Amino acid sequence: MLGDPARLRDLELFCLSVAEGSFSAAARAAGLTPSAVSKGVTRLEERLGVRLTTRSTRGFALTEEGR
């Protein structure tokens, strides 16, 4: 159910990551660790059944689905 606060938080973390340009910047803005942001985005991707980002040690890029 989309109204679940945890699900909404994962979507919020994804949007914040896109707006801030990185998981690290999103984590600072949200008061979380980069790992927590990454895990939230991963949960969102698993629920949707698509990859929203491609990740590397240098950062991330949006996939077509993520855009």
mmCIF file of C-alpha atoms in Angstrom:
data_model
loop_
_atom_site.group_PDB
_atom_site.id
_atom_site.type_symbol
_atom_site.label_atom_id
_atom_site.label_comp_id
_atom_site.label_asym_id
_atom_site.label_seq_id
_atom_site.Cartn_x
_atom_site.Cartn_y
_atom_site.Cartn_z
ATOM 1 C CA MET A 1 0.000 0.000 0.000
ATOM 2 C CA LEU A 2 1.441 3.368 -1.012
ATOM 3 C CA GLY A 3 0.192 5.081 2.153
ATOM 4 C CA ASP A 4 2.632 3.063 4.257
ATOM 5 C CA PRO A 5 5.073 5.579 5.833
ATOM 6 C CA ALA A 6 8.098 3.333 5.172
ATOM 7 C CA ARG A 7 7.235 3.103 1.482
ATOM 8 C CA LEU A 8 6.712 6.818 1.228
ATOM 9 C CA ARG A 9 10.040 7.398 2.986
ATOM 10 C CA ASP A 10 11.853 5.252 0.421
ATOM 11 C CA LEU A 11 10.275 7.258 -2.406
ATOM 12 C CA GLU A 12 11.229 10.479 -0.620
ATOM 13 C CA LEU A 13 14.839 9.266 -0.296
ATOM 14 C CA PHE A 14 14.968 8.477 -4.016
ATOM 15 C CA CYS A 15 13.628 11.937 -4.907
ATOM 16 C CA LEU A 16 16.037 13.600 -2.484
ATOM 17 C CA SER A 17 18.948 11.645 -3.982
ATOM 18 C CA VAL A 18 18.033 12.861 -7.453
ATOM 19 C CA ALA A 19 17.589 16.450 -6.277
ATOM 20 C CA GLU A 20 20.868 16.450 -4.313
ATOM 21 C CA GLY A 21 22.835 14.527 -6.943
ATOM 22 C CA SER A 22 24.170 11.764 -4.703
ATOM 23 C CA PHE A 23 23.270 9.394 -1.907
ATOM 24 C CA SER A 24 25.812 11.103 0.341
ATOM 25 C CA ALA A 25 24.295 14.545 -0.170
ATOM 26 C CA ALA A 26 20.799 13.144 0.300
ATOM 27 C CA ALA A 27 21.946 11.450 3.507
ATOM 28 C CA ARG A 28 23.326 14.725 4.874
ATOM 29 C CA ALA A 29 20.088 16.523 4.006
ATOM 30 C CA ALA A 30 17.978 13.803 5.639
ATOM 31 C CA GLY A 31 20.216 13.268 8.668
ATOM 32 C CA LEU A 32 20.917 9.661 7.684
ATOM 33 C CA THR A 33 23.894 7.606 6.569
ATOM 34 C CA PRO A 34 24.569 7.091 2.844
ATOM 35 C CA SER A 35 24.025 3.370 3.448
ATOM 36 C CA ALA A 36 20.518 4.014 4.799
ATOM 37 C CA VAL A 37 19.653 6.082 1.723
ATOM 38 C CA SER A 38 21.039 3.403 -0.606
ATOM 39 C CA LYS A 39 19.054 0.698 1.177
ATOM 40 C CA GLY A 40 15.875 2.771 0.922
ATOM 41 C CA VAL A 41 16.351 3.212 -2.821
ATOM 42 C CA THR A 42 17.080 -0.506 -3.182
ATOM 43 C CA ARG A 43 13.838 -1.365 -1.346
ATOM 44 C CA LEU A 44 11.924 0.974 -3.658
ATOM 45 C CA GLU A 45 13.506 -0.646 -6.723
ATOM 46 C CA GLU A 46 12.622 -4.111 -5.420
ATOM 47 C CA ARG A 47 8.993 -3.127 -4.821
ATOM 48 C CA LEU A 48 8.698 -1.574 -8.279
ATOM 49 C CA GLY A 49 10.587 -4.383 -9.989
ATOM 50 C CA VAL A 50 12.869 -1.990 -11.913
ATOM 51 C CA ARG A 51 16.308 -0.452 -11.524
ATOM 52 C CA LEU A 52 15.982 3.287 -10.959
ATOM 53 C CA THR A 53 19.708 3.984 -10.754
ATOM 54 C CA THR A 54 23.039 2.532 -11.731
ATOM 55 C CA ARG A 55 25.550 2.836 -8.925
ATOM 56 C CA SER A 56 29.315 3.007 -8.836
ATOM 57 C CA THR A 57 31.930 4.133 -6.363
ATOM 58 C CA ARG A 58 31.836 7.532 -8.074
ATOM 59 C CA GLY A 59 28.088 8.079 -7.669
ATOM 60 C CA PHE A 60 24.923 7.114 -9.473
ATOM 61 C CA ALA A 61 23.064 7.785 -12.686
ATOM 62 C CA LEU A 62 19.376 7.458 -13.396
ATOM 63 C CA THR A 63 18.178 4.679 -15.625
ATOM 64 C CA GLU A 64 15.424 5.311 -18.173
ATOM 65 C CA GLU A 65 12.897 4.051 -15.603
ATOM 66 C CA GLY A 66 14.398 6.319 -12.947
ATOM 67 C CA ARG A 67 13.975 9.357 -15.171
#
